[in-house]
Amino acid sequence: MTETETNVYDVVVLGAGPVGENVADRTRAAGLTTAVVESELVGGECSYWACMPSKALLRPVIARADARRVPGLRQSVQGPLDASAVLTHRDYYTSDWKDDGQVGWLDSIGADLHRGHGRLSGPRTVTVTGPDGGERVLTARHAVAVCTGSRAALPGLPGLDAVKPWTSREATSSKAIPGRLIVIGGGVVATEMATVWQALGSQVTLLVRGKGLLPKMEPFAGELIAEALSEAGADVRTGTSVESVTRENGTVVAVTETGDRIEADEILFATGRAPRTDDIGLESIGLAPGSWLSVDDSLRVTGHDWLYAVGDVNHRALLTHQGKYQARIAGAAIAARATGEALLAEPWGAHAATADHTAVPQVVFTDPEAAAVGLSLAEAEEAGHRVRAVDVDLSTVAGAGLYADGYQGRARMVVDIEDEILRGVTFVGPGVGELIHSATIAVAGRVPVGRLWHAVPSYPTISEVWLRLLEAYRDA
């Protein structure tokens, strides 16, 4: 169609998930006209098929587990969960997969929403094919931000499509509880969904190709979660590869490399992510379709001074909160370049996503929870840092004993013995997700160990583990 003035913007954002929304928020706050293109629901993966539905499903599971550890309460919560109520709770937090509220928010900041499939069609140009097949060309004066996220990556098993396997989307949105569920994978999605569906009544078999769960965290995190899943009734098998999958008369049959046949009603593959860049027109600007996009710390794509890749698509840290952080940085950098302001791109500057390299936090909402920020001991050593790991049994902290009878958990801080700062911190145990931000501040702020002695934890809270960690480091 012929380009009109209304189709020229300062910024065009491709993708309206949390990352795209935050880029638009920052550029609009700077006074830049902004278009947002979305082919599905405004709010993206996190709002409808990932963070929100999964945590809504997990919250009743974790609350019941905690209550069963409290004297005077445990006898009242021994029965099964009300699965229908849990699923209804999940549906509420996805707004029943309707995006009216988030569309209203985009309107409130003055961003223009263009529904349809957006593809780059040259420098600073995006062609949108609408639901009716009509096309609209959007031109960006200053920047195009690719915020299209990632999708579940499925293995190349013959006939897998015919099996109709679950991915994270089906696992978080299912309206029915399978009697038997096979989960393939050992990462965050696999462990959280195994926790949910086992608690809701499925018989879960968790098949992990590697040596343990959560391989990107300290080994003890995966060990404690595997033990808890087994105690809950799940069948956890590590060092197990699936060679074939079929569906016979409605029943899924997975065959392992040792010839074991495992039958289930559904099978979930949680085996990694792939970038949603295969059909966004990258070839029109000399980039490979389906590739992760390499960026600098201002999130600008290498070799393209007008193109930004923010969130999962740049493969720096595939986490919603980290993508939103990148979006705030990218939006500010776009605005600074557009208005001629000084670019503060030095480490920890206003236009540099430095935390992606050294201070990425994550919480795994299993029972027990696992939370970590920064480098594990192995990662710190591999990076060449001279470090010492300090471990504390969380059950020795008074607040942990008050939180739950028989509390089991562990904490580790990785200390750089040259700079006397923390390179990483890991907590595993009930309720530890709320501890991780204090660790994030310590790691991101490069707070010296000597100064941490003056950050006094309140008694009796689980946060007193900080004092125990510092004492262990002093006494080592």
Coordinates of C-alpha atoms in Angstrom, one line a residue:
M1 CA 0.0 0.0 0.0
T2 CA 1.1 3.6 -0.4
E3 CA 2.9 4.9 2.7
T4 CA 1.1 7.6 4.6
E5 CA 2.3 9.9 7.3
T6 CA 0.3 7.9 10.0
N7 CA 2.5 4.9 9.2
V8 CA 5.8 6.7 10.0
Y9 CA 6.9 6.4 13.6
D10 CA 10.0 7.2 15.6
V11 CA 10.1 3.6 16.8
V12 CA 8.5 0.3 15.7
V13 CA 8.4 -2.5 18.2
L14 CA 8.0 -6.1 16.9
G15 CA 6.3 -8.1 19.6
A16 CA 4.0 -7.0 22.4
G17 CA 5.1 -9.2 25.2
P18 CA 6.5 -7.8 28.5
V19 CA 9.7 -6.9 26.7
G20 CA 8.0 -5.1 23.8
E21 CA 5.7 -3.3 26.2
N22 CA 8.6 -2.0 28.3
V23 CA 10.5 -0.8 25.2
A24 CA 7.3 1.1 24.1
D25 CA 6.8 2.5 27.6
R26 CA 10.4 3.9 27.7
T27 CA 10.3 5.4 24.2
R28 CA 6.8 6.9 24.7
A29 CA 8.0 8.4 28.0
A30 CA 10.8 10.1 26.0
G31 CA 8.2 11.6 23.7
L32 CA 9.0 9.3 20.7
T33 CA 6.0 8.1 18.6
T34 CA 5.9 4.3 18.8
A35 CA 4.1 1.5 17.0
V36 CA 3.8 -2.0 18.5
V37 CA 3.1 -5.0 16.2
E38 CA 1.6 -8.2 17.7
S39 CA 0.4 -11.4 16.0
E40 CA -1.1 -13.1 19.0
L41 CA -2.1 -11.6 22.4
V42 CA -0.8 -8.4 23.8
G43 CA 1.1 -9.5 26.9
G44 CA 2.9 -12.3 25.2
E45 CA 4.2 -15.7 26.4
C46 CA 4.7 -14.7 30.0
S47 CA 1.2 -13.5 30.6
Y48 CA -0.7 -16.4 29.0
W49 CA 1.5 -19.5 28.7
A50 CA 4.5 -19.1 31.0
C51 CA 5.2 -17.0 34.1
M52 CA 1.7 -16.1 35.2
P53 CA -0.2 -19.3 34.6
S54 CA 2.6 -21.5 35.9
K55 CA 3.0 -19.5 39.1
A56 CA -0.8 -19.4 39.5
L57 CA -0.8 -23.2 39.3
L58 CA 2.2 -23.6 41.6
R59 CA 1.0 -21.3 44.4
P60 CA -1.7 -23.6 45.8
V61 CA 0.8 -26.5 45.6
I62 CA 3.5 -24.7 47.5
A63 CA 1.0 -23.2 50.1
R64 CA -0.3 -26.7 50.9
A65 CA 3.2 -28.1 51.2
D66 CA 4.1 -25.2 53.6
A67 CA 0.9 -25.7 55.6
R68 CA 1.7 -29.4 56.0
R69 CA 4.9 -28.4 57.9
V70 CA 3.1 -26.2 60.4
P71 CA 1.9 -27.6 63.8
G72 CA -1.8 -27.2 64.3
L73 CA -2.4 -26.8 60.6
R74 CA -1.0 -29.9 58.9
Q75 CA -4.0 -32.1 59.8
S76 CA -6.4 -29.7 58.1
V77 CA -4.6 -29.9 54.7
Q78 CA -3.9 -33.6 54.2
G79 CA -6.6 -34.0 51.5
P80 CA -6.1 -33.5 47.8
L81 CA -6.1 -30.1 46.2
D82 CA -9.3 -28.9 44.6
A83 CA -8.0 -29.2 41.1
S84 CA -11.0 -27.4 39.5
A85 CA -10.4 -24.4 41.8
V86 CA -6.7 -24.4 41.0
L87 CA -7.4 -24.3 37.3
T88 CA -9.9 -21.6 37.7
H89 CA -7.3 -19.6 39.7
R90 CA -4.9 -20.1 36.7
D91 CA -7.5 -18.9 34.3
Y92 CA -8.1 -15.7 36.3
Y93 CA -4.4 -14.8 36.1
T94 CA -4.4 -15.3 32.3
S95 CA -7.5 -13.1 32.0
D96 CA -9.1 -16.2 30.3
W97 CA -6.6 -15.6 27.5
K98 CA -8.0 -12.3 26.6
D99 CA -5.8 -9.2 26.2
D100 CA -8.3 -6.3 26.6
G101 CA -6.6 -5.0 29.8
Q102 CA -3.1 -5.0 28.2
V103 CA -4.4 -3.4 25.0
G104 CA -5.9 -0.7 27.2
W105 CA -2.6 -0.1 28.9
L106 CA -0.9 0.3 25.5
D107 CA -3.5 2.9 24.6
S108 CA -2.9 4.7 27.9
I109 CA 0.7 5.3 27.1
G110 CA -0.1 6.5 23.6
A111 CA 1.5 3.6 21.6
D112 CA -0.3 2.4 18.4
L113 CA -1.1 -1.3 18.3
H114 CA -1.0 -3.0 14.9
R115 CA -2.3 -6.5 15.0
G116 CA -0.9 -9.0 12.5
H117 CA 2.3 -10.7 11.5
G118 CA 5.2 -8.2 11.2
R119 CA 8.2 -8.8 9.0
L120 CA 11.2 -6.6 8.3
S121 CA 11.2 -5.6 4.7
G122 CA 14.3 -3.6 4.6
P123 CA 16.2 -1.1 6.9
R124 CA 13.8 0.6 9.3
T125 CA 10.8 -0.9 7.6
V126 CA 8.3 -3.4 8.9
T127 CA 5.4 -4.8 6.7
V128 CA 2.4 -6.0 8.8
T129 CA 0.0 -8.6 7.3
G130 CA -3.3 -8.2 9.2
P131 CA -5.8 -10.8 10.1
D132 CA -7.8 -9.9 7.0
G133 CA -4.7 -10.4 4.7
G134 CA -4.2 -6.7 4.1
E135 CA -0.8 -5.2 4.4
R136 CA 0.5 -2.1 6.1
V137 CA 4.0 -0.7 5.9
L138 CA 5.5 0.9 9.0
T139 CA 8.6 3.0 8.8
A140 CA 10.8 3.9 11.7
R141 CA 12.7 7.1 11.8
H142 CA 15.1 5.9 14.5
A143 CA 14.8 2.3 15.6
V144 CA 13.1 -1.1 15.1
A145 CA 13.1 -3.3 18.2
V146 CA 12.8 -7.0 17.7
C147 CA 11.0 -8.4 20.8
T148 CA 9.5 -11.6 19.4
G149 CA 10.8 -13.9 22.2
S150 CA 11.3 -17.6 22.0
R151 CA 9.3 -20.8 21.5
A152 CA 9.7 -24.3 22.8
A153 CA 12.3 -26.3 20.9
L154 CA 11.3 -29.9 20.1
P155 CA 13.8 -32.7 19.4
G156 CA 13.9 -34.3 16.0
L157 CA 12.3 -37.6 16.9
P158 CA 10.6 -39.3 14.0
G159 CA 6.8 -39.0 14.1
L160 CA 6.8 -36.6 17.0
D161 CA 4.2 -34.3 15.4
A162 CA 1.7 -37.2 15.2
V163 CA 2.0 -37.7 19.0
K164 CA 0.8 -34.1 19.6
P165 CA 3.2 -33.6 22.5
W166 CA 2.8 -30.9 25.1
T167 CA 5.2 -28.0 25.2
S168 CA 5.2 -25.4 27.9
R169 CA 2.1 -23.8 26.4
E170 CA 0.0 -26.9 26.7
A171 CA 1.4 -27.7 30.2
T172 CA 0.4 -24.3 31.6
S173 CA -3.0 -24.0 29.8
S174 CA -4.4 -27.6 29.9
K175 CA -8.1 -27.7 31.0
A176 CA -7.8 -31.4 32.1
I177 CA -5.4 -33.3 34.4
P178 CA -3.8 -36.3 32.7
G179 CA -3.8 -39.5 34.7
R180 CA -0.2 -40.1 33.7
L181 CA 2.3 -37.6 32.4
I182 CA 5.8 -38.0 31.0
V183 CA 8.0 -35.0 31.3
I184 CA 11.2 -34.8 29.2
G185 CA 13.8 -32.4 30.5
G186 CA 15.5 -31.3 33.7
G187 CA 15.3 -27.6 33.6
V188 CA 13.0 -25.0 35.1
V189 CA 9.9 -25.8 33.0
A190 CA 10.3 -29.5 33.5
T191 CA 10.8 -29.3 37.3
E192 CA 8.0 -26.8 37.8
M193 CA 5.5 -28.6 35.7
A194 CA 6.4 -32.0 37.2
T195 CA 5.7 -30.3 40.6
V196 CA 2.3 -29.0 39.5
W197 CA 0.8 -32.0 37.8
Q198 CA 2.0 -34.5 40.4
A199 CA 0.3 -32.4 43.0
L200 CA -2.9 -32.1 41.0
G201 CA -3.2 -35.9 40.7
S202 CA -1.1 -37.0 37.7
Q203 CA 1.4 -39.8 38.0
V204 CA 4.5 -38.0 36.7
T205 CA 7.6 -39.7 35.2
L206 CA 10.4 -37.2 34.8
L207 CA 13.1 -38.3 32.3
V208 CA 16.3 -36.4 32.4
R209 CA 19.1 -37.0 29.9
G210 CA 21.8 -35.4 32.1
K211 CA 23.1 -36.3 35.6
G212 CA 20.6 -34.2 37.5
L213 CA 18.0 -31.4 37.6
L214 CA 18.7 -27.7 37.0
P215 CA 22.1 -28.1 35.5
K216 CA 22.7 -24.3 35.4
M217 CA 22.5 -24.0 39.2
E218 CA 24.6 -25.4 42.0
P219 CA 24.4 -29.2 42.0
F220 CA 22.7 -29.4 45.4
A221 CA 19.7 -27.4 44.0
G222 CA 18.8 -30.2 41.6
E223 CA 19.5 -32.9 44.2
L224 CA 17.1 -31.5 46.8
I225 CA 14.4 -30.9 44.2
A226 CA 14.8 -34.4 42.8
E227 CA 14.5 -35.8 46.3
A228 CA 11.3 -33.8 47.0
L229 CA 9.7 -34.8 43.7
S230 CA 10.4 -38.5 44.4
E231 CA 8.9 -38.2 47.9
A232 CA 5.8 -36.6 46.3
G233 CA 5.4 -39.7 44.2
A234 CA 7.0 -38.8 40.9
D235 CA 9.3 -41.2 39.1
V236 CA 12.6 -39.3 38.5
R237 CA 15.1 -40.9 36.2
T238 CA 18.3 -39.2 35.4
G239 CA 20.8 -40.3 32.7
T240 CA 17.9 -41.4 30.5
S241 CA 17.4 -40.6 26.8
V242 CA 14.2 -41.1 24.8
E243 CA 14.8 -42.8 21.5
S244 CA 11.2 -42.9 20.2
V245 CA 7.7 -41.7 21.0
T246 CA 4.4 -43.0 19.6
R247 CA 0.7 -42.6 20.4
E248 CA -1.2 -45.9 20.3
N249 CA -5.0 -45.8 20.8
G250 CA -4.6 -42.5 22.7
T251 CA -1.8 -43.7 24.9
V252 CA 1.7 -42.2 24.6
V253 CA 4.5 -44.7 24.6
A254 CA 8.1 -43.4 25.1
V255 CA 10.9 -45.9 24.6
T256 CA 14.3 -45.1 26.2
E257 CA 17.7 -46.0 24.9
T258 CA 17.7 -49.1 27.2
G259 CA 14.5 -50.3 25.7
D260 CA 12.2 -49.4 28.6
R261 CA 8.6 -48.6 27.5
I262 CA 6.8 -45.9 29.5
E263 CA 3.1 -45.3 28.9
A264 CA 1.2 -42.1 29.6
D265 CA -1.8 -40.0 28.6
E266 CA 0.3 -37.0 27.7
I267 CA 4.0 -36.2 27.2
L268 CA 5.6 -32.8 27.8
F269 CA 8.9 -31.9 26.1
A270 CA 10.7 -29.2 28.1
T271 CA 14.0 -29.5 26.2
G272 CA 15.0 -25.9 25.5
R273 CA 14.0 -22.8 23.5
A274 CA 14.5 -21.5 20.0
P275 CA 14.3 -17.8 18.9
R276 CA 11.1 -16.6 17.2
T277 CA 13.1 -15.1 14.3
D278 CA 12.4 -17.6 11.6
D279 CA 9.7 -15.6 9.8
I280 CA 10.4 -11.9 10.6
G281 CA 12.2 -10.9 7.5
L282 CA 15.8 -11.1 8.7
E283 CA 17.0 -12.1 5.3
S284 CA 15.9 -8.6 4.0
I285 CA 18.7 -7.0 6.0
G286 CA 21.4 -9.7 5.6
L287 CA 20.7 -11.7 8.8
A288 CA 19.9 -15.4 9.0
P289 CA 16.3 -16.4 9.6
G290 CA 15.8 -18.4 12.8
S291 CA 19.0 -17.1 14.4
W292 CA 19.7 -15.6 17.8
L293 CA 20.6 -11.9 17.4
S294 CA 23.9 -10.7 18.7
V295 CA 23.8 -7.4 20.5
D296 CA 26.0 -4.9 22.4
D297 CA 25.2 -3.9 25.9
S298 CA 22.7 -1.2 24.7
L299 CA 20.9 -4.1 22.9
R300 CA 21.7 -2.8 19.4
V301 CA 22.2 -5.6 16.9
T302 CA 25.8 -6.0 15.6
G303 CA 26.2 -4.2 12.3
H304 CA 22.9 -2.4 12.3
D305 CA 22.7 1.0 14.0
W306 CA 18.9 1.2 13.9
L307 CA 18.0 -2.4 14.9
Y308 CA 17.7 -3.6 18.5
A309 CA 17.0 -7.2 19.8
V310 CA 15.6 -7.3 23.3
G311 CA 14.7 -10.2 25.5
D312 CA 14.9 -13.9 24.6
V313 CA 15.9 -13.2 20.9
N314 CA 19.4 -12.1 21.9
H315 CA 20.0 -15.3 24.0
R316 CA 21.7 -13.3 26.9
A317 CA 19.2 -14.3 29.6
L318 CA 16.0 -16.1 28.8
L319 CA 14.0 -14.7 31.7
T320 CA 11.1 -12.3 31.7
H321 CA 12.5 -10.0 34.4
Q322 CA 15.8 -9.8 32.6
G323 CA 14.1 -9.1 29.3
K324 CA 12.2 -6.3 30.9
Y325 CA 15.4 -4.9 32.4
Q326 CA 17.0 -5.0 28.9
A327 CA 13.9 -3.3 27.6
R328 CA 14.3 -0.4 30.0
I329 CA 17.9 -0.1 28.9
A330 CA 17.2 -0.4 25.2
G331 CA 14.3 2.1 25.4
A332 CA 16.5 4.6 27.2
A333 CA 19.3 4.1 24.7
I334 CA 17.0 4.5 21.7
A335 CA 15.7 7.7 23.2
A336 CA 19.2 9.1 23.9
R337 CA 20.4 8.4 20.4
A338 CA 17.2 9.8 18.9
T339 CA 17.5 13.1 20.8
G340 CA 21.2 13.5 20.7
E341 CA 21.8 13.0 24.4
A342 CA 25.0 11.5 25.7
L343 CA 25.0 7.7 25.7
L344 CA 26.0 6.3 29.1
A345 CA 27.2 3.0 27.8
E346 CA 30.0 2.3 30.3
P347 CA 29.4 -0.8 32.6
W348 CA 26.5 -0.2 35.0
G349 CA 25.6 3.0 33.0
A350 CA 22.0 4.0 32.2
H351 CA 22.3 2.6 28.7
A352 CA 24.2 -0.7 29.4
A353 CA 22.6 -4.0 30.3
T354 CA 25.6 -5.0 32.5
A355 CA 23.6 -7.2 34.8
D356 CA 23.2 -9.7 32.0
H357 CA 26.8 -10.7 32.5
T358 CA 27.2 -10.8 36.3
A359 CA 24.0 -10.5 38.2
V360 CA 21.1 -12.4 36.7
P361 CA 18.7 -13.7 39.3
Q362 CA 16.3 -16.6 39.0
V363 CA 13.7 -18.4 41.1
V364 CA 12.5 -21.9 40.5
F365 CA 9.1 -22.2 42.1
T366 CA 9.2 -25.9 43.0
D367 CA 9.0 -27.4 46.5
P368 CA 11.6 -26.6 47.8
E369 CA 12.2 -23.4 45.9
A370 CA 15.6 -22.7 44.4
A371 CA 16.9 -19.2 43.9
A372 CA 20.2 -18.0 42.6
V373 CA 22.0 -15.0 41.3
G374 CA 25.4 -14.5 39.6
L375 CA 27.9 -17.3 39.1
S376 CA 27.9 -20.8 40.5
L377 CA 31.1 -22.1 42.0
A378 CA 31.9 -23.9 38.8
E379 CA 31.1 -20.9 36.6
A380 CA 33.3 -18.6 38.7
E381 CA 36.2 -21.0 38.6
E382 CA 35.8 -21.5 34.8
A383 CA 35.8 -17.7 34.4
G384 CA 39.2 -17.5 36.1
H385 CA 38.1 -15.9 39.4
R386 CA 39.9 -16.9 42.6
V387 CA 36.9 -17.9 44.8
R388 CA 35.8 -19.7 47.9
A389 CA 32.4 -21.3 48.3
V390 CA 30.8 -21.0 51.7
D391 CA 27.8 -23.3 52.6
V392 CA 25.3 -23.2 55.4
D393 CA 22.5 -25.6 56.3
L394 CA 19.4 -23.5 56.3
S395 CA 17.8 -25.6 59.0
T396 CA 20.3 -24.1 61.5
V397 CA 18.7 -20.7 61.1
A398 CA 16.0 -19.9 63.8
G399 CA 13.6 -18.4 61.2
A400 CA 13.7 -21.5 59.1
G401 CA 12.7 -23.7 62.0
L402 CA 9.8 -21.3 62.8
Y403 CA 8.8 -21.3 59.1
A404 CA 8.4 -25.1 58.9
D405 CA 8.9 -28.2 61.1
G406 CA 11.7 -30.3 59.6
Y407 CA 12.9 -27.4 57.4
Q408 CA 15.4 -28.6 54.8
G409 CA 17.5 -26.3 52.7
R410 CA 21.0 -25.0 51.9
A411 CA 22.7 -21.8 51.1
R412 CA 25.9 -21.0 49.3
M413 CA 27.8 -17.8 48.6
V414 CA 30.7 -17.7 46.2
V415 CA 33.2 -15.1 47.4
D416 CA 36.0 -13.6 45.3
I417 CA 38.9 -13.8 47.7
E418 CA 40.9 -11.1 45.8
D419 CA 38.2 -8.4 45.6
E420 CA 36.2 -9.6 48.7
I421 CA 32.9 -9.4 46.9
L422 CA 30.2 -11.9 46.1
R423 CA 30.3 -13.6 42.7
G424 CA 27.2 -15.6 43.3
V425 CA 24.6 -16.8 45.8
T426 CA 22.3 -19.8 45.8
F427 CA 19.4 -20.6 48.2
V428 CA 17.4 -23.8 48.2
G429 CA 14.5 -24.3 50.6
P430 CA 10.9 -23.4 51.3
G431 CA 10.2 -19.7 50.9
V432 CA 13.7 -18.7 49.7
G433 CA 12.5 -17.0 46.6
E434 CA 11.9 -13.9 48.7
L435 CA 15.6 -13.9 49.8
I436 CA 17.1 -13.6 46.4
H437 CA 16.7 -9.9 45.9
S438 CA 19.0 -9.1 48.8
A439 CA 21.6 -11.3 47.1
T440 CA 21.0 -9.6 43.8
I441 CA 21.7 -6.2 45.4
A442 CA 24.9 -7.6 47.0
V443 CA 26.2 -9.1 43.7
A444 CA 25.1 -6.2 41.4
G445 CA 26.4 -3.6 43.8
R446 CA 29.7 -5.4 44.3
V447 CA 29.1 -4.9 48.1
P448 CA 32.3 -5.7 50.0
V449 CA 32.1 -8.6 52.5
G450 CA 33.3 -6.2 55.1
R451 CA 30.3 -3.9 54.5
L452 CA 27.8 -6.8 54.5
W453 CA 28.7 -7.4 58.2
H454 CA 26.8 -4.1 58.8
A455 CA 23.7 -5.2 56.9
V456 CA 22.0 -6.7 60.0
P457 CA 19.3 -9.3 59.3
S458 CA 16.2 -9.2 61.4
Y459 CA 15.7 -11.9 64.0
P460 CA 14.1 -14.4 63.7
T461 CA 13.8 -14.5 59.9
I462 CA 15.3 -16.9 57.3
S463 CA 17.3 -13.9 56.2
E464 CA 19.6 -14.5 59.2
V465 CA 21.3 -17.0 56.9
W466 CA 23.3 -14.0 55.7
L467 CA 24.9 -13.8 59.1
R468 CA 25.6 -17.5 59.2
L469 CA 27.2 -17.3 55.7
L470 CA 29.5 -14.4 56.7
E471 CA 30.5 -16.2 59.9
A472 CA 31.3 -19.3 58.0
Y473 CA 33.4 -17.2 55.6
R474 CA 35.3 -15.5 58.5
D475 CA 35.9 -18.8 60.3
A476 CA 37.0 -20.8 57.2

